[in-house]
PDB file of C-alpha atoms in Angstrom:
ATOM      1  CA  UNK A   1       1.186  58.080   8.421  1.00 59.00           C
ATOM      2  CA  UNK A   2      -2.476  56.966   7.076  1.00 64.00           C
ATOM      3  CA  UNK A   3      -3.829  53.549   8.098  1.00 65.00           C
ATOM      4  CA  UNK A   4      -6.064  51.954   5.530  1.00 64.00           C
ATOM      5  CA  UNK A   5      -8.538  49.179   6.777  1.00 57.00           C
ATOM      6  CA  UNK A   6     -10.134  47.016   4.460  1.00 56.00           C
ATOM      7  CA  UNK A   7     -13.331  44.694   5.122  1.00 57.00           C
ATOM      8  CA  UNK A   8     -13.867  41.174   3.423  1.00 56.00           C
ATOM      9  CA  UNK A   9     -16.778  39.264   3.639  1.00 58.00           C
ATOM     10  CA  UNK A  10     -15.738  35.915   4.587  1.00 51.00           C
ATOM     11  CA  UNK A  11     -19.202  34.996   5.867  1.00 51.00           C
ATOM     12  CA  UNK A  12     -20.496  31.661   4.899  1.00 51.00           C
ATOM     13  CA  UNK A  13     -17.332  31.453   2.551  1.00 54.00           C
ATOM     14  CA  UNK A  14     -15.535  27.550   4.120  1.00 52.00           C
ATOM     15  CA  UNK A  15     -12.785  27.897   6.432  1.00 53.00           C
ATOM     16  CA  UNK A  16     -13.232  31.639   6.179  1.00 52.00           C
ATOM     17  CA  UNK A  17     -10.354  31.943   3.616  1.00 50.00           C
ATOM     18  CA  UNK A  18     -12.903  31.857   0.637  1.00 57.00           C
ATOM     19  CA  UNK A  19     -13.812  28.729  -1.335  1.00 57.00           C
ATOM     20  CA  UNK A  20     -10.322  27.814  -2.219  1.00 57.00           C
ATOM     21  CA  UNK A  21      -7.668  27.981   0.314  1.00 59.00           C
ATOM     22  CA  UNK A  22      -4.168  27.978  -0.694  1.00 69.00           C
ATOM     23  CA  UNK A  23      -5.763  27.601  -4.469  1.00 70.00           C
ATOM     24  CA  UNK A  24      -7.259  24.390  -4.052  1.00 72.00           C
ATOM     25  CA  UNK A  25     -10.638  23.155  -3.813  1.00 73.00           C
ATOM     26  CA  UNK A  26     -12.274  21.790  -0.504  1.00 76.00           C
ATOM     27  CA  UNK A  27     -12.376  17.876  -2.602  1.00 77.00           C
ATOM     28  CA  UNK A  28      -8.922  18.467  -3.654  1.00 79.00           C
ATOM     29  CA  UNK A  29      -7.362  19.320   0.078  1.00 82.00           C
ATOM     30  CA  UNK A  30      -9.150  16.549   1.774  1.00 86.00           C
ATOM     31  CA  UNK A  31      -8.078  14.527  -0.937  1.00 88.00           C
ATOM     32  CA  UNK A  32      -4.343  15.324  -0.321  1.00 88.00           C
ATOM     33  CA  UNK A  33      -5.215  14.897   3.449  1.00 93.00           C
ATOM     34  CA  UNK A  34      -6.142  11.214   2.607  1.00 93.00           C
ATOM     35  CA  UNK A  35      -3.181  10.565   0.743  1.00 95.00           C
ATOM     36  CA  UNK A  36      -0.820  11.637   3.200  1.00 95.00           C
ATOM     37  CA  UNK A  37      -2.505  10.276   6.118  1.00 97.00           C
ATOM     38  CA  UNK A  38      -2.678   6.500   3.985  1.00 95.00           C
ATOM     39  CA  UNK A  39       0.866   7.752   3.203  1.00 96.00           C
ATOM     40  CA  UNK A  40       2.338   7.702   7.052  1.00 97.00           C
ATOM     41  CA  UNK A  41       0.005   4.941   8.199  1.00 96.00           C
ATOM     42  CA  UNK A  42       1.382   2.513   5.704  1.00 95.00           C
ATOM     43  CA  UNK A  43       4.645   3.669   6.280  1.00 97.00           C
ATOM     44  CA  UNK A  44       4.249   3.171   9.880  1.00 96.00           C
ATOM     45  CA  UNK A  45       3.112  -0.467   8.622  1.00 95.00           C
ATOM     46  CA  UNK A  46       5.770  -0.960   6.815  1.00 94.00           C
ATOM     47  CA  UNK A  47       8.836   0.142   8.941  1.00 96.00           C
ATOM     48  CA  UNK A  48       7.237  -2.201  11.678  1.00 94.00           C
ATOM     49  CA  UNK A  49       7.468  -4.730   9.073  1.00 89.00           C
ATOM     50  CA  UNK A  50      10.705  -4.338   8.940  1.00 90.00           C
ATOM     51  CA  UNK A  51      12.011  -3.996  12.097  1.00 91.00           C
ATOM     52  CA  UNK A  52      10.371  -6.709  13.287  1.00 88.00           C
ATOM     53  CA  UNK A  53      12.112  -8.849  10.301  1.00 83.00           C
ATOM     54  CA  UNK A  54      15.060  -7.771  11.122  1.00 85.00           C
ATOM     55  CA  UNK A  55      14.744  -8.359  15.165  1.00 86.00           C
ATOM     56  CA  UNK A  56      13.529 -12.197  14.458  1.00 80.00           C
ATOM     57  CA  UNK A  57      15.716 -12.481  11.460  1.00 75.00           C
ATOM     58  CA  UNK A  58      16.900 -16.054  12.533  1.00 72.00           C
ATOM     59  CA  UNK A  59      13.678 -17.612  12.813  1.00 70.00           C
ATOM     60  CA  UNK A  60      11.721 -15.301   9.780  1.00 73.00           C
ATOM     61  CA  UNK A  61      10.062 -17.646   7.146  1.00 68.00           C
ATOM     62  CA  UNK A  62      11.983 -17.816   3.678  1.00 66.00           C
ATOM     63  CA  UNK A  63       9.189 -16.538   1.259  1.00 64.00           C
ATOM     64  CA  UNK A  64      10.629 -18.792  -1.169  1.00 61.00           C
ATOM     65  CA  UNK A  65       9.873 -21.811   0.970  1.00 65.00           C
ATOM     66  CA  UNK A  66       6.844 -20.924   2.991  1.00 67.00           C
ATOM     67  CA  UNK A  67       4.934 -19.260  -0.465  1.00 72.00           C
ATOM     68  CA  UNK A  68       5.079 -22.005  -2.625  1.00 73.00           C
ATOM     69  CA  UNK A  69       1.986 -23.597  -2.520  1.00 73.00           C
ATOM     70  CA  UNK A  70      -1.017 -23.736  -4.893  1.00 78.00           C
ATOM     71  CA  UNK A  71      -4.285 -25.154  -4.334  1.00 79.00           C
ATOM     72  CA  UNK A  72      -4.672 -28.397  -6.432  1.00 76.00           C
ATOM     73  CA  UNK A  73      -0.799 -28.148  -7.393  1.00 74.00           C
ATOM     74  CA  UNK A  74       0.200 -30.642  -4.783  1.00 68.00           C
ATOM     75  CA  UNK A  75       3.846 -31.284  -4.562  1.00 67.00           C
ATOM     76  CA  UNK A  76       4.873 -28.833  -7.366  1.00 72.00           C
ATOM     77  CA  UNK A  77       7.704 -25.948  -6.450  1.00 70.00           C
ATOM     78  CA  UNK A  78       6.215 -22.696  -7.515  1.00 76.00           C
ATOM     79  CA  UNK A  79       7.244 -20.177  -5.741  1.00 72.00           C
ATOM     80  CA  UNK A  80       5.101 -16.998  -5.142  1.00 80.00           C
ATOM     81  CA  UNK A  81       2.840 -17.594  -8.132  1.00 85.00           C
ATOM     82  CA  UNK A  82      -0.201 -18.069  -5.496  1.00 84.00           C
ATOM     83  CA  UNK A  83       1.115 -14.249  -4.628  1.00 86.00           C
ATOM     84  CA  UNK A  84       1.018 -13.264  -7.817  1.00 90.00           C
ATOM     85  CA  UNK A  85      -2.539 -14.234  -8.864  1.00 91.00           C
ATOM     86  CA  UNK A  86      -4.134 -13.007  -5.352  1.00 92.00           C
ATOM     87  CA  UNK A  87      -2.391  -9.610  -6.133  1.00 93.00           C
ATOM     88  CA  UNK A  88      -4.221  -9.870 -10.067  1.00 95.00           C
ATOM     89  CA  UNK A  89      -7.366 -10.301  -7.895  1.00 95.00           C
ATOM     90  CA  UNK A  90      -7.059  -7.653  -5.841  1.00 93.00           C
ATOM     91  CA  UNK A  91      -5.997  -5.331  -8.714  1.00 95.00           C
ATOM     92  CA  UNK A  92      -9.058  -6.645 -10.855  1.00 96.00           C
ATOM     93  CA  UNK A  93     -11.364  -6.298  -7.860  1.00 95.00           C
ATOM     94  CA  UNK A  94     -10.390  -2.672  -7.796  1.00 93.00           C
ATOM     95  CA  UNK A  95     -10.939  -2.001 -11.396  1.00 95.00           C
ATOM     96  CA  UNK A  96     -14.168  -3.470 -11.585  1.00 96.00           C
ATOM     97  CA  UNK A  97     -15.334  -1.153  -8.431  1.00 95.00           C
ATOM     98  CA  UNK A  98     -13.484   1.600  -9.893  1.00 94.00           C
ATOM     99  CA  UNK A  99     -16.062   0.623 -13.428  1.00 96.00           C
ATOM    100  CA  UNK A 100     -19.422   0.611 -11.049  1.00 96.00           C
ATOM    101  CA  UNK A 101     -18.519   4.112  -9.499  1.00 94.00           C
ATOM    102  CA  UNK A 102     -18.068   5.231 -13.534  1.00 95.00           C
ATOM    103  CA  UNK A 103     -21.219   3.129 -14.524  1.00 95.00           C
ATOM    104  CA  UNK A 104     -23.100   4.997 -11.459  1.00 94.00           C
ATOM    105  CA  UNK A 105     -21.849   8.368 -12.407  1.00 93.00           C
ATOM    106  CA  UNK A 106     -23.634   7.309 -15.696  1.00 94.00           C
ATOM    107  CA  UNK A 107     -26.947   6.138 -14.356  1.00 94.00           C
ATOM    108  CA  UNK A 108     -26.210   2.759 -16.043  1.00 94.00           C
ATOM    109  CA  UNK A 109     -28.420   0.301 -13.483  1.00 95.00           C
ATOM    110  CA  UNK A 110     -27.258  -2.651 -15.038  1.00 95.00           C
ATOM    111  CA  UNK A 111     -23.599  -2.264 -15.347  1.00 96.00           C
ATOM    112  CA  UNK A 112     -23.272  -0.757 -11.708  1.00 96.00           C
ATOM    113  CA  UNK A 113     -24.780  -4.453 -10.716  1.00 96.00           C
ATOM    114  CA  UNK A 114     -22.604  -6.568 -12.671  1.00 97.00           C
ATOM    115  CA  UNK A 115     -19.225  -4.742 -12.067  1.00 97.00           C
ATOM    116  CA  UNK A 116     -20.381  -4.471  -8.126  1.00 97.00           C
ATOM    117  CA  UNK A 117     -20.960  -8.362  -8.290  1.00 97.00           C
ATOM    118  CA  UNK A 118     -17.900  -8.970  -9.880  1.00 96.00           C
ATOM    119  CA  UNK A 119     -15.977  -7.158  -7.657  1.00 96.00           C
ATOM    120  CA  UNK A 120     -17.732  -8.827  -4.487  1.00 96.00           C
ATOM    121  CA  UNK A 121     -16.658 -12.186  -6.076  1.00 97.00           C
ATOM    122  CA  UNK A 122     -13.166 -10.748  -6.578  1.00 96.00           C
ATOM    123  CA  UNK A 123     -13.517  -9.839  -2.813  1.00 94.00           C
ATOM    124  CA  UNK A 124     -14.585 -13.123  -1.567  1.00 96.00           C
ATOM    125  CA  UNK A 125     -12.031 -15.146  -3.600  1.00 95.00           C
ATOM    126  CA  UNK A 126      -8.975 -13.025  -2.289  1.00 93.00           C
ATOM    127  CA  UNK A 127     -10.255 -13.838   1.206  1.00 94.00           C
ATOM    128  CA  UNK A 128     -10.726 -17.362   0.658  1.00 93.00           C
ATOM    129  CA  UNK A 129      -7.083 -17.386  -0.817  1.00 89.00           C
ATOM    130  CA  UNK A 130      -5.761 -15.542   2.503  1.00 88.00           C
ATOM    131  CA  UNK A 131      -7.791 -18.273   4.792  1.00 88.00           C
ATOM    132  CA  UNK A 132      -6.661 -20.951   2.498  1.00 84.00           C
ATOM    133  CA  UNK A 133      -2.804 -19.345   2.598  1.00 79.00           C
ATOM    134  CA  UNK A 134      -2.850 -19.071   6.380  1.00 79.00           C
ATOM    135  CA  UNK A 135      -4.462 -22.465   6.627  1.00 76.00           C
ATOM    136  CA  UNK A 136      -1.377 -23.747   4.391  1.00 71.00           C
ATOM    137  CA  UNK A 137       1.466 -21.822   6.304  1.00 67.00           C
ATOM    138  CA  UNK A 138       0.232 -22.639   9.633  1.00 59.00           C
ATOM    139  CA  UNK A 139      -1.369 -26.997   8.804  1.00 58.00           C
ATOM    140  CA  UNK A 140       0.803 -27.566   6.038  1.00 55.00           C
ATOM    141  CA  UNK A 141       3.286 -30.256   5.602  1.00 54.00           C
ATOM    142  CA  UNK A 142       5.898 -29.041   8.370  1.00 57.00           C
ATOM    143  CA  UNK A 143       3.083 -27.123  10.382  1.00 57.00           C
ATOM    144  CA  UNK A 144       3.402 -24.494  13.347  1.00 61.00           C
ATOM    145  CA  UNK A 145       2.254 -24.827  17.296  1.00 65.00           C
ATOM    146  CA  UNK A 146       0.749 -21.626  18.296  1.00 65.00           C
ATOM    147  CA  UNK A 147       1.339 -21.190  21.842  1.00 69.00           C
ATOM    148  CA  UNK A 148      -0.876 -19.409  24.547  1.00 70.00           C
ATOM    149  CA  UNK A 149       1.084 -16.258  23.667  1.00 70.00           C
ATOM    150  CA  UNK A 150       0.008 -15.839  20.461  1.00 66.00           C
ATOM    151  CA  UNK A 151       3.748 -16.880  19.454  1.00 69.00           C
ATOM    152  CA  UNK A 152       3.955 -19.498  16.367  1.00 65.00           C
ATOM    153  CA  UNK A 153       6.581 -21.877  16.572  1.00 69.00           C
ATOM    154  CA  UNK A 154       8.054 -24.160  13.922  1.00 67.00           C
ATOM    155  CA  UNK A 155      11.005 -27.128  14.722  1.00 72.00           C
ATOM    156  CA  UNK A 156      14.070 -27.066  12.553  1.00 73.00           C
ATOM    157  CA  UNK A 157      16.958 -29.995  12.513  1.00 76.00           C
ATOM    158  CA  UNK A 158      20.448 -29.200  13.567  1.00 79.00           C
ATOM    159  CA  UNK A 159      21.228 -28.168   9.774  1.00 78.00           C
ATOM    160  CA  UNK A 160      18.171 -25.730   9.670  1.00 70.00           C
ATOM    161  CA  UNK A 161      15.864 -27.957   7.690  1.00 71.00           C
ATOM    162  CA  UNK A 162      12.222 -27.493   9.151  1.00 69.00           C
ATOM    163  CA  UNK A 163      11.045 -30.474  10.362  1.00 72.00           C
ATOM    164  CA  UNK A 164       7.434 -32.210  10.079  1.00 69.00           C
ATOM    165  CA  UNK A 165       5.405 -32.320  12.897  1.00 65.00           C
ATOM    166  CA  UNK A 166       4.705 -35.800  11.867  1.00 66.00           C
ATOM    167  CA  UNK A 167       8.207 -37.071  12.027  1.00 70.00           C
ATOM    168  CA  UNK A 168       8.831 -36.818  16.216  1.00 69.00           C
ATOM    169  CA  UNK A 169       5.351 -36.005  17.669  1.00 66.00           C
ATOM    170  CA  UNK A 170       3.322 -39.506  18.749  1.00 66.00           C
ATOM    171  CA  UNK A 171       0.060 -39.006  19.569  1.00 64.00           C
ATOM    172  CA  UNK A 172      -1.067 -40.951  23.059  1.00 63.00           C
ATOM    173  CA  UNK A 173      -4.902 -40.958  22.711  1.00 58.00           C
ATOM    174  CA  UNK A 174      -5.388 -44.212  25.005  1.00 58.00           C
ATOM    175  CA  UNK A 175      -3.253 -42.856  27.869  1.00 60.00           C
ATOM    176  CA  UNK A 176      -4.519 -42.225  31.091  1.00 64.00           C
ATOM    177  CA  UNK A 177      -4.317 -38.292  32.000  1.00 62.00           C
ATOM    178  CA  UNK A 178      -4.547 -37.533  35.754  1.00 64.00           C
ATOM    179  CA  UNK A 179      -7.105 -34.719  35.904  1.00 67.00           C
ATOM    180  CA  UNK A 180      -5.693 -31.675  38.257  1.00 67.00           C
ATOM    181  CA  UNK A 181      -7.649 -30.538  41.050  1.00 72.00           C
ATOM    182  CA  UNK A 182      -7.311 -27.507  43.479  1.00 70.00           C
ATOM    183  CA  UNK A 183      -6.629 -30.242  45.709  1.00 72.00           C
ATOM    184  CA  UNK A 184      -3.647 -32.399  44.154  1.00 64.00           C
ATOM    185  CA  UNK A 185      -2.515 -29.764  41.113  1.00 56.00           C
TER     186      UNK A 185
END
């Protein structure tokens, strides 16, 4: 029986496999790292999403009635078009960064700066269309009570109808509030 040994170099070689472990390229592994780790986060997202859905199912919004506002549409049922352009916004903003990374690869000063400041605005006008949503959802015309516990409520009839905050809640400015002390509270 002979016994062979053979030496490799794997100094200054990554991992000390040689430049491409398991065939792939350092880029292309963390790359596949990325994608599964955004992979099981957003699935870990998403099946919290729906078990929580599912656990409060009797007192989830409708999307259909809760998403059908549009700013400067006033009174108009349109349900989840607001959605639908934020989402185009999003998409857009991404292209246009995805044109200044291109333009940069290119040296292209110019271009970089106008794609970069079109996807800022992009940026800025989905967030001002999430405040603006929330803002909606939470003020609108049947409105929400958050309480202390972070829990938002929202008043319903005895058919299910959501009810207006306006229609049962009186407002008693001029009343006179006894103030509690350590004393008498």
């Amino acid at each position: 029986m002979s016994t062979t040994v053979v030496n490799v170099e794997t100094e200054g070689k990554t991992w000390g496999g040689g430049n491409e472990p398991l065939k792939a390229s350092y880029g292309k592994m963390m790359m596949w790292f990325f994608i599964v780790s955004d992979a099981l986060t957003f699935s870990g997202f998403l099946a919290a999403y729906g078990f929580s859905r599912f656990k409060f199912i009797d007192s989830w919004p409708i999307a259909d009635e809760v998403f059908t506002h549009v700013p400067f549409l006033h009174g108009q049922e349109l349900p989840m078009i607001y959605v639908a352009f934020m989402t185009f916004i999003l998409i857009m903003s991404s292209v246009t960064m995805v044109l200044a990374v291109d333009a940069g690869h290119h040296l292209n000063k110019a271009k970089v700066t106008i794609y970069m400041f079109l996807t800022i605005i992009g940026g800025l006008i989905f967030v001002g269309s999430q405040a603006w949503e929330w803002a909606t959802f939470i003020k609108g015309d049947y409105g929400a009570i958050q309480t202390k516990g972070g829990n938002i409520l929202q008043f319903v009839d005895t058919e299910g109808h959501r009810v207006a905050l306006k229609d049962f809640v009186v407002a008693n400015a001029d009343a006179d509030r006894t103030q509690h002390e350590r004393d008498n509270g």
